[in-house]
Amino acid sequence: QKEVEQNSGPLSVPEGAIASLNCTYSDRVSQSFFWYRQYSGKSPELIMSIYSNGDKEDGRFTAQLNKASQYVSLLIRDSQPSDSATYLCAVKHNFNKFYFGSGTKLNVKP
Amino acid sequence: DGGITQSPKYLFRKEGQNVTLSCEQNLNHDAMYWYRQDPGQGLRLIYYSQIVNDFQKGDIAEGYSVSREKKESFPLTVTSAQKNPTAFYLCASSDSTTNEKLFFGSGTQLSVL
């Protein structure tokens, strides 16, 4: 079983719609969760971090965490073509080890 | 400007050759990491270091070696034992005491001639 699992997609949404990206993780003691955006050929950039159960909003982005279900998600409201990228879910384990999912490719169609 | 600098941006390796990827950071971060990314895949951890003169193997350390002689520098050597080295290599750092986020360099694309 992989440490972090994501649906590889591609996920296609029309411009202006809500994109929903999901991630599950295997280590129950994980405390820190991150969403990174990666454009093709570029390095990942941090979108959101979340540490406690519930929702965390930042502009058009909302991260949701449910530790009981070992589930973290990212919602992107009013999706724009510039949001088209691969979104990586990352989980921090003990000893400062970060594990990444394989990423979900998002296509936002104009 | 503070950040992480990786060089070179592109690197070509001949069969049987060792090559070294450079990673330098001026963020004063204690922890540094090397990840490998294959096309359409996520990031896999090669090595990481929490402090100077100490480092640990990640999930795919075979065929790679690292050193951490200075806080700012964490070079990765891809040895001839790594039979499939073609990938995008990413260096990252974090301040494990206050800021848990990973900051990434711009990456090195390694290809085999």
XYZ file of C-alpha atoms in Angstrom:
223
model
C 0.000 0.000 0.000
C 1.320 3.416 -0.942
C 1.788 5.995 1.763
C -0.244 8.606 -0.109
C -2.810 7.828 -2.794
C -4.367 10.152 -5.341
C -6.507 9.644 -8.409
C -4.184 10.359 -11.332
C -6.938 11.879 -13.460
C -7.031 13.766 -15.666
C -9.827 15.690 -14.026
C -11.545 17.989 -16.499
C -13.765 20.850 -15.362
C -15.194 23.840 -17.241
C -13.953 27.307 -16.453
C -15.751 28.749 -13.425
C -16.636 25.362 -11.939
C -15.423 23.826 -8.680
C -12.589 21.320 -8.955
C -12.383 18.703 -6.210
C -9.138 16.832 -5.635
C -8.837 13.979 -3.174
C -6.070 12.216 -1.288
C -5.867 9.389 1.235
C -2.920 8.477 3.436
C -1.939 5.365 5.346
C -0.051 6.582 8.442
C -2.527 7.463 11.209
C 0.029 9.458 13.191
C 0.648 11.962 10.380
C -0.034 15.512 11.550
C 0.840 17.778 8.630
C -0.697 17.813 5.178
C 0.107 19.876 2.114
C -1.128 20.529 -1.401
C 1.385 21.510 -4.061
C 0.745 22.647 -7.634
C 3.189 21.624 -10.333
C 3.247 22.905 -13.896
C 4.871 20.708 -16.505
C 8.669 20.832 -16.262
C 8.596 23.036 -13.179
C 9.092 22.419 -9.484
C 6.142 22.093 -7.089
C 4.834 25.200 -5.347
C 2.906 25.156 -2.102
C -0.814 25.918 -2.373
C -2.168 25.000 1.035
C -1.131 23.420 4.319
C -3.522 21.987 6.901
C -2.870 20.516 10.324
C -6.222 20.068 12.088
C -9.554 18.522 11.185
C -11.972 20.689 9.259
C -11.697 23.254 6.505
C -9.075 25.864 5.788
C -9.772 28.529 3.197
C -7.332 30.719 1.288
C -8.824 32.706 -1.556
C -10.293 30.320 -4.121
C -8.714 27.303 -2.411
C -10.151 25.261 0.460
C -8.323 22.342 2.064
C -10.327 19.796 4.029
C -8.895 17.284 6.503
C -10.547 14.287 8.128
C -8.016 12.421 10.236
C -10.475 9.717 11.278
C -10.970 8.790 7.628
C -7.329 9.569 6.736
C -8.556 11.808 3.976
C -7.538 15.232 2.744
C -9.018 17.171 -0.146
C -8.556 20.401 -2.061
C -11.388 22.415 -3.551
C -10.702 25.051 -6.181
C -13.601 27.447 -6.706
C -14.114 29.464 -9.878
C -11.535 27.335 -11.693
C -9.426 29.169 -14.275
C -7.455 27.798 -17.238
C -4.313 28.893 -15.361
C -5.204 26.343 -12.659
C -4.502 23.559 -15.166
C -1.602 21.679 -13.599
C -0.794 18.576 -11.595
C -1.738 18.778 -7.920
C 0.384 16.817 -5.479
C -0.774 15.792 -2.022
C 2.018 15.554 0.570
C 2.013 14.128 4.068
C 4.678 14.692 6.682
C 5.684 11.623 8.669
C 7.892 11.243 11.711
C 11.492 12.404 11.445
C 10.506 15.127 8.987
C 9.971 12.759 6.059
C 7.552 14.066 3.452
C 5.687 11.580 1.260
C 3.951 12.580 -1.944
C 1.097 11.114 -3.921
C 1.450 10.541 -7.645
C -0.544 13.684 -8.375
C -3.854 14.498 -10.042
C -3.745 16.276 -13.387
C -6.370 19.012 -13.628
C -7.564 20.426 -16.947
C -9.720 23.547 -16.821
C -11.448 24.073 -20.159
C -12.211 27.635 -21.298
C 16.732 36.737 -2.429
C 16.469 33.608 -0.307
C 15.948 30.327 -2.044
C 17.265 27.022 -3.265
C 19.565 26.844 -6.264
C 19.967 23.658 -8.239
C 22.491 23.212 -11.003
C 22.792 22.342 -13.737
C 19.287 22.619 -15.175
C 20.030 19.840 -17.683
C 22.612 17.090 -17.327
C 23.610 14.215 -19.568
C 25.289 11.096 -18.271
C 27.310 8.605 -20.238
C 27.095 4.941 -19.353
C 29.364 4.064 -16.433
C 29.802 7.672 -15.420
C 29.095 9.233 -12.032
C 27.494 12.673 -12.079
C 26.857 15.139 -9.268
C 23.852 17.414 -8.939
C 24.333 20.566 -6.922
C 21.874 21.984 -4.371
C 22.551 25.143 -2.372
C 20.158 26.990 -0.058
C 20.445 30.325 1.743
C 17.265 29.941 3.781
C 19.174 28.783 6.878
C 17.130 25.571 6.854
C 18.308 22.561 8.804
C 16.616 19.866 6.748
C 17.342 19.133 3.095
C 15.921 16.517 0.754
C 16.426 14.933 -2.655
C 13.467 13.631 -4.620
C 13.235 11.874 -7.955
C 10.271 12.380 -10.277
C 9.584 10.187 -13.285
C 7.171 11.326 -16.034
C 3.582 11.316 -14.810
C 4.665 10.201 -11.358
C 4.845 11.726 -7.926
C 7.999 12.474 -5.969
C 10.021 9.658 -4.454
C 12.456 10.328 -1.623
C 16.088 9.467 -2.318
C 17.952 10.887 0.694
C 17.315 13.449 3.382
C 19.403 15.228 5.990
C 18.236 16.781 9.243
C 21.554 18.330 10.292
C 25.079 18.806 9.030
C 27.181 15.639 8.752
C 24.122 13.399 9.023
C 21.787 11.970 6.398
C 19.351 9.075 5.994
C 18.287 6.907 3.101
C 14.876 7.425 1.628
C 12.845 4.880 -0.288
C 15.016 4.687 -3.418
C 18.590 5.351 -2.234
C 20.271 2.548 -4.202
C 22.653 3.934 -6.810
C 22.824 7.374 -5.197
C 25.065 9.015 -2.620
C 24.996 12.338 -0.779
C 27.061 14.438 1.592
C 26.155 17.222 4.011
C 29.391 18.946 4.966
C 27.806 22.403 5.147
C 24.355 23.504 6.211
C 23.838 25.269 2.889
C 24.836 22.418 0.586
C 23.472 18.940 -0.112
C 24.936 17.524 -3.350
C 23.601 14.311 -4.876
C 25.819 11.917 -6.825
C 24.159 9.571 -9.282
C 26.531 6.640 -9.535
C 27.013 4.137 -12.329
C 25.129 1.649 -10.155
C 21.916 3.545 -10.878
C 20.885 1.794 -14.077
C 17.875 3.962 -14.879
C 18.857 7.498 -13.883
C 16.763 9.423 -16.405
C 14.399 11.563 -14.307
C 13.694 15.029 -12.951
C 15.571 15.568 -9.686
C 14.290 17.991 -7.099
C 16.103 19.334 -4.072
C 14.079 20.745 -1.193
C 14.609 22.189 2.254
C 12.566 22.972 5.329
C 13.002 24.626 8.692
C 11.920 21.703 10.797
C 11.771 23.753 13.984
C 9.353 26.466 12.923
C 8.101 26.115 9.359
C 7.270 22.663 8.145
C 6.738 23.521 4.521
C 9.045 22.156 1.858
C 10.669 24.701 -0.424
C 11.876 23.362 -3.750
C 14.661 24.232 -6.135
C 13.966 24.511 -9.860
C 15.094 20.956 -10.569
C 17.660 19.145 -12.707
C 16.643 17.012 -15.678
C 19.084 14.128 -15.987
C 19.220 12.112 -19.190
C 21.374 9.228 -20.343
C 23.361 9.551 -23.576
